[in-house]
Amino acid sequence: MTVHFPFQNSYSALPDSFFARVAPTPVAAPRLIKLNRPLAVQLGLDPDLLETPEGAEILAGKTVPAGADPIAMAYAGHQFGNFVPQLGDGRAILLGEVIDRNGVRRDIQLKGSGPTPFSRRGDGRAALGPVLREYIVSEAMFALGIPTTRSLAAVVTGEPVIRETVLPGAVLTRVASSHIRVGTFQFFAVRRDTDAIRRLADHVIARHYPELLSAERPYHALLAGVVARQAELVARWLLVGFIHGVMNTDNSSISGETIDYGPCAFMDAYNPAQVFSSIDETGRYAYANQPRIALWNLTRLAECLLPLFGEEQEKAVEQAQDILGVFPETFSKAYQAGLRSKVGLFSERDGDEALIQDLLDAMAKNQADFTLTFRKLGDAAGDPAADGARAEFMDPAAFDEWAQRWRERLAGEQQTAAERQTAMNAVNPAFIPRNHRVEAVIQAAVNNDDYAPFEELVKVLAKPFEDQPDYAAYADPPLPDQRVLQTFCGT
Ligand code: AMP
Ligand code: MG
């Protein structure tokens, strides 16, 4: 039996300027280290066949499955604010698209599958560590209910990759509702190829925003749609303490999914200025800067769409500004609603925003762990004697002062303590992919070929809102000597 991929490709039917046709480069000795079986099933793939040697060869790019139309997608992008007119898939190849069991079109892409015409001086390969990090964090985001690309599989290639040291090579199979980015539009905008921008916009509307097909002004509506999805996405990131780390326009998805897990990280102690990425020297992509950067990226998208807005440029610019102007409100609405749920409020009242901000300020001042404070606040809502949240504060009196106001506010709602605790536990995760855990998993795999820690971490993170007493230690923040201060890019 051979593995059957029910490909129905659409992107590779777009004009030639959108991509380069290129097959993955075969590797020496592919070995499957992880298959996401539930995701395989959802994509209409046979997980048992994917686990055969032939399946591993496909997932490593050694064999191209029937029906694939492998391409490297063209895109441009602003990297840390500097425009690069041509980036493109330099180490990734889109095998094709399948329609999943929910009727959603999904890209199946190999990342680390060898050089493409967009590789420039790169080797087109990926190292095992970053592949495992992307697998762990993207699947954790999915379990947290946050729009994201998924990870179908990780394979080691049996070939070394040379970075600062020699590392095992690996390939990640990434699944996305598409890999179209703000940078994809920029690629054509900088070439003043308005026909291509229109083709791309039409493709995106049909694929990601079909409800806009009948809109009076579909391209304006498209911009508004992407603005709304990105605003909501970034709010979701902040609500779980996620820092993307490289919010370049080429890493900003048009479908509104989190994409490109490089030096990303979840923060432990709450600190709005937190940066982990070793290359983010100015803190451009710091935790609290993410909404502002998302809007900056969307402004670049708006610039690309202007030629589709009509003849009169001045009017087009005004219209674009109006659409972008909605971002702060959409973001704030989603963020504040999320925060209200996190502190267990069922209703909305004047003063809530200030009450919650005071908690966040006290958390920052007292180096309270972001995840544990909220999780344990749920316990405190259920039982006033539960003091886990209080214990997160260097000065517990700061919590007490706030908690008194919080309890007064809660008293104005009719829900029971148990109802509140249940609701809070459904939005405040106990388990996030803590950096020190991710690093430990990577070290075990890279240094000792030991994947048991990886398997266990993935298993725990699949149920982030359940207590899982057997794995309670995974909820703990790092000890001082375990703390990870910097993360490094996927390359
Ligand atoms: P990223 O930092 O992953 O968003 O990548 C930025 C750009 O660099 C994209 O065009 C990638 O395809 C390219 N790139 C990253 N790593 C490599 C590599 N090892 N070989 C070739 N191109 C790469
Ligand atoms: Mg990228």
Coordinates of C-alpha atoms and ligand atoms in Angstrom, one line a residue:
M1 CA 0.0 0.0 0.0
T2 CA 1.3 3.4 -0.7
V3 CA 0.4 6.6 1.1
H4 CA -2.4 8.5 -0.6
F5 CA -2.6 12.3 -0.3
P6 CA -5.9 13.6 -1.6
F7 CA -4.3 16.7 -3.1
Q8 CA -6.5 19.4 -4.6
N9 CA -4.0 22.1 -5.4
S10 CA -5.0 25.7 -6.2
Y11 CA -2.0 27.9 -5.5
S12 CA 0.2 26.2 -8.0
A13 CA -2.5 27.0 -10.6
L14 CA -1.8 30.7 -10.1
P15 CA 0.5 32.5 -12.6
D16 CA 4.2 31.4 -12.7
S17 CA 5.4 34.6 -11.0
F18 CA 3.8 33.4 -7.7
F19 CA 6.2 30.6 -7.1
A20 CA 9.1 28.5 -8.3
R21 CA 8.5 24.8 -9.2
V22 CA 11.0 22.8 -7.2
A23 CA 11.1 19.4 -5.7
P24 CA 12.5 18.6 -2.2
T25 CA 16.1 17.4 -2.1
P26 CA 16.4 13.8 -1.0
V27 CA 18.0 13.1 2.3
A28 CA 20.3 10.2 3.4
A29 CA 18.4 8.3 6.1
P30 CA 15.0 9.7 7.1
R31 CA 13.6 8.5 10.4
L32 CA 10.1 9.5 11.6
I33 CA 10.3 10.8 15.2
K34 CA 6.8 12.1 15.6
L35 CA 3.5 11.8 13.7
N36 CA 0.5 13.8 14.7
R37 CA -2.0 11.0 14.2
P38 CA -5.2 12.9 15.0
L39 CA -4.2 15.7 12.6
A40 CA -3.3 13.1 9.9
V41 CA -6.8 11.7 10.2
Q42 CA -8.4 15.1 10.0
L43 CA -6.5 15.7 6.8
G44 CA -7.8 12.5 5.3
L45 CA -4.4 10.8 5.5
D46 CA -3.8 7.2 6.8
P47 CA -1.6 7.5 9.9
D48 CA -0.6 3.9 9.8
L49 CA 0.8 4.3 6.3
L50 CA 2.5 7.5 7.2
E51 CA 4.4 5.6 9.9
T52 CA 5.8 3.1 7.4
P53 CA 9.3 3.7 5.9
E54 CA 7.7 5.0 2.8
G55 CA 5.7 7.5 4.9
A56 CA 8.9 8.7 6.5
E57 CA 10.5 9.2 3.1
I58 CA 7.6 11.4 2.0
L59 CA 7.7 13.4 5.2
A60 CA 11.4 13.9 4.8
G61 CA 11.1 15.0 1.1
K62 CA 12.9 11.9 -0.2
T63 CA 9.8 10.7 -2.1
V64 CA 7.3 13.1 -3.7
P65 CA 3.8 11.6 -3.3
A66 CA 1.4 11.3 -6.2
G67 CA -0.6 14.4 -6.9
A68 CA 1.8 16.8 -5.2
D69 CA 2.8 19.8 -7.2
P70 CA 5.8 21.0 -5.2
I71 CA 6.5 24.7 -5.2
A72 CA 8.4 27.3 -3.3
M73 CA 6.2 30.4 -2.7
A74 CA 7.5 33.9 -3.6
Y75 CA 7.2 36.6 -1.0
A76 CA 8.9 39.8 0.2
G77 CA 8.8 41.4 3.6
H78 CA 9.8 43.9 6.1
Q79 CA 12.3 42.3 8.5
F80 CA 12.7 44.4 11.7
G81 CA 11.4 47.3 9.7
N82 CA 13.7 47.0 6.7
F83 CA 12.2 46.1 3.4
V84 CA 13.5 43.1 1.5
P85 CA 12.0 42.9 -2.0
Q86 CA 12.5 39.1 -2.3
L87 CA 12.5 36.5 0.4
G88 CA 10.4 33.5 -0.5
D89 CA 10.4 29.9 0.7
G90 CA 14.1 29.4 1.1
R91 CA 13.9 26.2 3.0
A92 CA 10.3 25.2 2.7
I93 CA 8.4 23.5 -0.1
L94 CA 4.6 23.4 -0.5
L95 CA 3.7 19.8 -1.5
G96 CA 0.1 20.8 -2.2
E97 CA -3.3 21.3 -0.6
V98 CA -5.9 18.9 0.8
I99 CA -9.5 19.6 1.9
D100 CA -9.8 18.4 5.5
R101 CA -12.7 16.7 7.2
N102 CA -14.2 20.1 8.0
G103 CA -14.1 21.1 4.4
V104 CA -11.2 23.5 5.0
R105 CA -8.4 23.7 2.5
R106 CA -5.1 23.1 4.1
D107 CA -1.5 23.5 2.9
I108 CA 0.9 20.7 3.5
Q109 CA 4.4 22.1 3.5
L110 CA 7.8 20.6 4.2
K111 CA 10.1 22.9 6.2
G112 CA 13.8 22.1 6.0
S113 CA 13.5 20.2 2.7
G114 CA 16.4 21.6 0.8
P115 CA 17.4 24.6 -1.3
T116 CA 15.0 26.5 -3.6
P117 CA 15.6 29.4 -5.9
F118 CA 14.8 31.7 -2.9
S119 CA 17.5 30.2 -0.6
R120 CA 20.1 32.9 -1.4
R121 CA 23.0 31.7 0.7
G122 CA 21.1 29.5 3.0
D123 CA 21.3 25.7 2.9
G124 CA 17.5 25.1 2.8
R125 CA 17.7 22.9 5.8
A126 CA 16.4 23.0 9.4
A127 CA 18.1 21.8 12.6
L128 CA 16.3 19.4 14.9
G129 CA 16.0 21.8 17.8
P130 CA 13.9 24.5 16.0
V131 CA 11.8 21.7 14.4
L132 CA 10.9 20.3 17.8
R133 CA 10.3 23.8 19.2
E134 CA 7.9 24.6 16.4
Y135 CA 6.1 21.2 16.8
I136 CA 5.7 21.7 20.6
V137 CA 4.7 25.4 20.6
S138 CA 2.4 25.3 17.5
E139 CA 0.5 22.2 18.9
A140 CA 0.3 23.9 22.3
M141 CA -1.2 27.0 20.7
F142 CA -3.8 24.8 19.0
A143 CA -4.7 23.2 22.3
L144 CA -5.1 26.6 23.8
G145 CA -7.6 27.4 21.1
I146 CA -5.5 30.0 19.3
P147 CA -5.5 30.1 15.5
T148 CA -2.2 28.6 14.4
T149 CA -0.4 26.6 11.8
R150 CA -0.2 22.9 12.9
S151 CA 2.6 20.3 12.9
L152 CA 1.8 17.0 11.2
A153 CA 5.2 15.4 11.6
A154 CA 8.9 15.7 12.4
V155 CA 11.6 13.6 10.9
V156 CA 15.3 13.5 11.3
T157 CA 17.1 13.4 7.9
G158 CA 20.2 11.5 8.9
E159 CA 22.3 14.4 7.6
P160 CA 24.1 17.1 9.7
V161 CA 23.4 20.8 9.3
I162 CA 26.1 23.3 10.0
R163 CA 25.1 26.2 12.2
E164 CA 27.3 27.5 15.0
T165 CA 27.9 23.8 15.7
V166 CA 27.1 20.7 13.7
L167 CA 23.5 19.6 14.5
P168 CA 21.2 16.9 13.4
G169 CA 19.0 17.9 10.4
A170 CA 15.3 17.6 10.5
V171 CA 12.1 18.3 8.5
L172 CA 8.9 19.6 9.9
T173 CA 5.6 19.0 8.0
R174 CA 3.7 22.2 8.6
V175 CA -0.1 22.5 7.9
A176 CA -1.6 25.9 7.4
S177 CA -4.9 27.2 6.1
S178 CA -2.5 28.9 3.7
H179 CA 1.0 30.3 3.7
I180 CA -0.1 33.6 2.2
R181 CA 1.5 36.4 4.1
V182 CA 1.4 40.2 4.1
G183 CA 4.8 39.8 2.4
T184 CA 3.2 37.9 -0.4
F185 CA 1.2 41.0 -1.3
Q186 CA 4.4 43.1 -0.9
F187 CA 6.2 40.9 -3.4
F188 CA 3.9 42.1 -6.2
A189 CA 3.4 45.6 -4.9
V190 CA 7.1 46.4 -5.1
R191 CA 7.0 45.1 -8.7
R192 CA 3.9 47.3 -9.4
D193 CA 2.2 44.2 -10.7
T194 CA -1.4 45.2 -10.0
D195 CA -2.9 42.3 -11.9
A196 CA -1.0 39.9 -9.6
I197 CA -2.2 41.7 -6.5
R198 CA -5.8 41.4 -7.8
R199 CA -5.3 37.7 -8.6
L200 CA -3.9 37.1 -5.1
A201 CA -6.6 39.1 -3.4
D202 CA -9.3 37.2 -5.3
H203 CA -7.6 33.9 -4.3
V204 CA -7.5 35.0 -0.7
I205 CA -11.1 36.1 -0.6
A206 CA -12.3 32.9 -2.1
R207 CA -10.2 30.8 0.2
H208 CA -10.2 32.6 3.6
Y209 CA -13.0 35.2 3.4
P210 CA -15.7 33.6 1.1
E211 CA -18.4 35.7 2.9
L212 CA -16.9 38.8 1.2
L213 CA -17.4 37.5 -2.3
S214 CA -20.7 39.4 -2.5
A215 CA -19.4 42.5 -0.7
E216 CA -20.0 45.8 -2.4
R217 CA -16.3 46.6 -2.2
P218 CA -14.6 43.2 -1.7
Y219 CA -11.0 44.5 -1.5
H220 CA -11.9 47.0 1.2
A221 CA -13.7 44.3 3.0
L222 CA -10.7 42.0 2.7
L223 CA -8.5 44.6 4.4
A224 CA -11.1 45.0 7.1
G225 CA -11.3 41.2 7.5
V226 CA -7.5 40.8 7.9
V227 CA -7.4 43.7 10.3
A228 CA -10.1 42.1 12.5
R229 CA -8.5 38.6 12.5
Q230 CA -5.0 40.0 13.3
A231 CA -6.4 42.2 16.1
E232 CA -8.1 39.2 17.6
L233 CA -5.1 37.0 17.2
V234 CA -2.7 39.3 18.9
A235 CA -5.2 39.8 21.8
R236 CA -5.2 36.0 22.2
W237 CA -1.4 36.0 22.3
L238 CA -1.3 38.5 25.1
L239 CA -3.9 36.7 27.1
V240 CA -1.6 33.6 27.3
G241 CA 1.7 35.4 27.6
F242 CA 2.9 34.5 24.2
I243 CA 5.7 36.4 22.5
H244 CA 6.0 35.7 18.8
G245 CA 9.5 37.1 18.5
V246 CA 9.8 37.8 14.8
M247 CA 6.6 39.7 13.7
N248 CA 8.1 40.6 10.3
T249 CA 5.5 41.1 7.6
D250 CA 6.6 37.9 6.0
N251 CA 5.6 36.1 9.2
S252 CA 2.2 37.7 9.3
S253 CA -0.5 35.5 7.9
I254 CA -3.4 36.7 5.8
S255 CA -5.7 34.0 7.2
G256 CA -5.1 35.2 10.8
E257 CA -3.2 32.2 12.0
T258 CA 0.0 32.3 14.1
I259 CA 2.8 31.4 11.8
D260 CA 6.5 30.9 11.9
Y261 CA 7.6 29.8 15.3
G262 CA 11.2 30.9 15.5
P263 CA 12.5 32.5 18.7
C264 CA 9.0 32.6 20.1
A265 CA 8.4 32.0 23.8
F266 CA 5.9 32.2 26.6
M267 CA 6.8 34.5 29.5
D268 CA 7.0 33.2 33.0
A269 CA 7.0 36.3 35.3
Y270 CA 4.7 39.0 33.9
N271 CA 6.8 41.7 32.3
P272 CA 5.2 43.8 29.5
A273 CA 8.7 44.7 28.1
Q274 CA 9.8 41.0 27.9
V275 CA 11.9 40.1 24.9
F276 CA 13.5 36.7 24.4
S277 CA 14.8 36.7 20.8
S278 CA 18.5 37.1 20.6
I279 CA 18.2 39.2 17.4
D280 CA 15.6 41.6 18.7
E281 CA 18.1 44.1 20.1
T282 CA 15.7 47.1 20.4
G283 CA 12.7 45.2 21.7
R284 CA 10.7 45.9 18.6
Y285 CA 8.8 42.7 19.1
A286 CA 8.5 42.8 22.9
Y287 CA 5.4 41.3 24.5
A288 CA 3.4 44.6 24.9
N289 CA 4.5 46.0 21.5
Q290 CA 2.8 43.2 19.6
P291 CA -0.5 45.0 18.9
R292 CA 1.3 48.1 17.6
I293 CA 3.5 45.9 15.4
A294 CA 0.5 44.0 14.0
L295 CA -1.1 47.3 13.0
W296 CA 2.2 48.4 11.4
N297 CA 2.2 45.2 9.4
L298 CA -1.4 45.7 8.4
T299 CA -0.6 49.2 7.3
R300 CA 2.0 47.6 4.9
L301 CA -0.8 45.3 3.6
A302 CA -3.1 48.3 3.1
E303 CA -0.4 50.0 1.0
C304 CA -0.3 47.0 -1.3
L305 CA -4.1 47.0 -1.7
L306 CA -4.4 50.7 -2.6
P307 CA -4.3 50.1 -6.3
L308 CA -7.4 47.9 -6.0
F309 CA -9.3 50.6 -4.1
G310 CA -10.1 52.8 -7.0
E311 CA -8.7 55.5 -9.3
E312 CA -8.4 58.3 -6.9
Q313 CA -5.4 57.6 -4.7
E314 CA -6.1 60.3 -2.1
K315 CA -9.6 58.8 -1.5
A316 CA -8.1 55.3 -1.5
V317 CA -5.6 56.3 1.2
E318 CA -8.4 57.8 3.3
Q319 CA -10.5 54.7 3.0
A320 CA -7.5 52.5 4.0
Q321 CA -6.9 54.7 7.0
D322 CA -10.5 54.4 8.1
I323 CA -10.3 50.6 7.9
L324 CA -7.0 50.5 9.8
G325 CA -8.4 52.9 12.3
V326 CA -10.7 50.1 13.6
F327 CA -7.8 48.0 14.7
P328 CA -7.3 49.6 18.2
E329 CA -11.0 49.1 19.1
T330 CA -11.2 45.5 17.8
F331 CA -8.0 44.6 19.6
S332 CA -9.0 46.3 22.9
K333 CA -12.5 44.7 22.8
A334 CA -11.0 41.3 22.4
Y335 CA -8.2 41.9 24.9
Q336 CA -10.5 43.4 27.6
A337 CA -13.1 40.7 27.2
G338 CA -10.4 38.1 27.5
L339 CA -9.0 39.7 30.7
R340 CA -12.5 40.0 32.2
S341 CA -12.9 36.2 31.7
K342 CA -9.4 35.6 33.2
V343 CA -10.4 37.3 36.4
G344 CA -13.7 35.6 36.5
L345 CA -16.1 38.4 35.6
F346 CA -19.3 37.4 33.8
S347 CA -20.5 40.9 33.3
E348 CA -19.0 44.2 32.2
R349 CA -19.0 47.3 34.3
D350 CA -17.3 50.7 34.5
G351 CA -14.1 50.4 36.4
D352 CA -13.3 46.8 35.3
E353 CA -10.5 47.9 33.0
A354 CA -8.8 49.8 35.8
L355 CA -9.3 47.0 38.3
I356 CA -7.6 44.5 35.9
Q357 CA -4.9 46.9 35.0
D358 CA -4.1 47.3 38.7
L359 CA -3.7 43.5 39.0
L360 CA -1.4 43.5 36.0
D361 CA 0.7 46.4 37.4
A362 CA 1.0 44.6 40.7
M363 CA 2.0 41.4 39.0
A364 CA 4.7 43.2 37.0
K365 CA 6.0 44.9 40.2
N366 CA 6.0 41.7 42.1
Q367 CA 7.4 39.4 39.4
A368 CA 4.3 37.2 39.6
D369 CA 4.2 34.3 37.2
F370 CA 1.6 35.2 34.5
T371 CA 0.1 31.7 34.0
L372 CA 0.1 30.6 37.6
T373 CA -1.4 33.8 39.0
F374 CA -4.4 33.6 36.8
R375 CA -4.8 29.8 37.2
K376 CA -4.6 30.1 40.9
L377 CA -6.9 33.1 40.9
G378 CA -9.5 30.6 39.8
D379 CA -8.8 28.5 43.0
A380 CA -9.2 31.7 45.0
A381 CA -12.5 32.4 43.4
G382 CA -13.7 28.9 44.4
D383 CA -12.3 29.1 47.9
P384 CA -11.2 32.3 49.6
A385 CA -8.7 30.4 51.7
A386 CA -6.8 29.3 48.6
D387 CA -3.6 31.4 48.6
G388 CA -1.7 30.2 45.6
A389 CA -2.2 33.4 43.6
R390 CA -1.2 35.5 46.6
A391 CA 2.0 33.4 46.9
E392 CA 3.0 34.5 43.4
F393 CA 3.6 38.1 44.7
M394 CA 6.9 39.1 46.2
D395 CA 4.8 41.3 48.5
P396 CA 1.6 39.4 49.2
A397 CA 0.0 42.5 50.7
A398 CA -0.1 43.9 47.2
F399 CA -2.3 41.0 46.2
D400 CA -4.4 41.3 49.3
E401 CA -5.2 44.9 48.6
W402 CA -6.2 44.1 45.1
A403 CA -8.1 40.9 46.0
Q404 CA -10.4 42.9 48.4
R405 CA -11.5 45.1 45.6
W406 CA -11.9 42.1 43.3
R407 CA -14.1 40.3 45.8
E408 CA -16.3 43.3 46.2
R409 CA -16.7 43.4 42.4
L410 CA -17.5 39.7 42.2
A411 CA -20.1 40.1 44.9
G412 CA -22.1 42.1 42.5
E413 CA -22.6 39.0 40.2
Q414 CA -25.0 36.1 40.8
Q415 CA -22.8 33.2 39.7
T416 CA -21.7 30.7 42.4
A417 CA -18.1 30.4 43.4
A418 CA -18.0 27.0 41.8
E419 CA -19.4 28.3 38.5
R420 CA -16.8 31.0 38.5
Q421 CA -13.9 28.7 39.2
T422 CA -15.0 26.4 36.4
A423 CA -15.3 29.3 33.9
M424 CA -11.9 30.6 34.9
N425 CA -10.2 27.2 34.6
A426 CA -11.5 27.0 31.1
V427 CA -9.7 30.2 30.0
N428 CA -6.6 30.2 32.3
P429 CA -4.3 27.3 31.3
A430 CA -2.4 25.4 33.9
F431 CA 0.2 24.3 31.3
I432 CA 2.0 26.3 28.7
P433 CA 5.2 25.4 26.8
R434 CA 7.6 26.9 29.3
N435 CA 11.0 27.7 27.8
H436 CA 13.1 25.7 30.3
R437 CA 10.9 22.6 29.5
V438 CA 11.2 23.1 25.7
E439 CA 15.0 23.6 26.0
A440 CA 15.4 20.4 28.2
V441 CA 13.4 18.4 25.6
I442 CA 15.6 19.7 22.8
Q443 CA 18.8 18.9 24.7
A444 CA 17.6 15.3 25.4
A445 CA 16.8 14.8 21.7
V446 CA 19.8 16.5 20.2
N447 CA 22.4 15.2 22.7
N448 CA 21.1 11.8 23.6
D449 CA 18.6 10.9 20.8
D450 CA 16.1 10.6 23.6
Y451 CA 12.5 11.6 22.6
A452 CA 10.7 10.5 25.7
P453 CA 10.8 14.0 27.3
F454 CA 9.4 15.4 24.0
E455 CA 6.6 12.9 23.9
E456 CA 5.7 13.6 27.5
L457 CA 5.7 17.4 27.1
V458 CA 3.6 17.2 23.9
K459 CA 1.1 15.0 25.8
V460 CA 0.8 17.3 28.8
L461 CA 0.4 20.4 26.6
A462 CA -2.5 18.8 24.6
K463 CA -4.7 19.4 27.7
P464 CA -3.6 22.7 29.0
F465 CA -6.8 23.5 30.9
E466 CA -6.9 20.1 32.8
D467 CA -5.0 19.9 36.1
Q468 CA -3.2 16.6 35.3
P469 CA -1.9 16.0 38.9
D470 CA 0.6 13.4 37.6
Y471 CA 2.3 16.1 35.6
A472 CA 1.9 18.9 38.1
A473 CA 5.7 19.8 37.8
Y474 CA 5.1 20.9 34.2
A475 CA 3.1 23.8 35.5
D476 CA 6.0 25.1 37.6
P477 CA 8.0 28.1 36.5
P478 CA 11.8 27.6 36.1
L479 CA 14.1 27.7 39.1
P480 CA 16.5 30.6 38.9
D481 CA 19.2 28.5 37.4
Q482 CA 16.7 27.0 34.8
R483 CA 15.6 30.3 33.5
V484 CA 15.9 30.8 29.8
L485 CA 16.9 34.4 29.0
Q486 CA 17.3 34.2 25.2
T487 CA 15.9 32.2 22.3
F488 CA 17.4 31.9 18.9
C489 CA 16.0 31.9 15.4
G490 CA 15.0 28.8 13.5
T491 CA 17.8 29.1 11.0
Ligands
AMP1 P1 12.4 33.2 8.8 O1 13.3 33.8 9.7 O2 12.2 31.7 9.0 O3 11.1 33.9 8.7 O4 13.0 33.3 7.3 C1 13.3 34.4 6.7 C2 13.8 34.1 5.3 O5 15.0 33.4 5.3 C3 12.8 33.3 4.5 O6 12.9 33.7 3.1 C4 13.4 31.9 4.6 O7 13.0 31.1 3.6 C5 14.9 32.2 4.6 N1 15.7 31.2 5.3 C6 15.7 30.9 6.6 N2 16.5 29.9 6.9 C7 17.0 29.5 5.7 C8 17.9 28.4 5.3 N3 18.5 27.6 6.2 N4 18.1 28.2 4.0 C9 17.6 29.0 3.1 N5 16.8 30.0 3.4 C10 16.5 30.3 4.7
MG2 MG 9.4 33.3 7.9

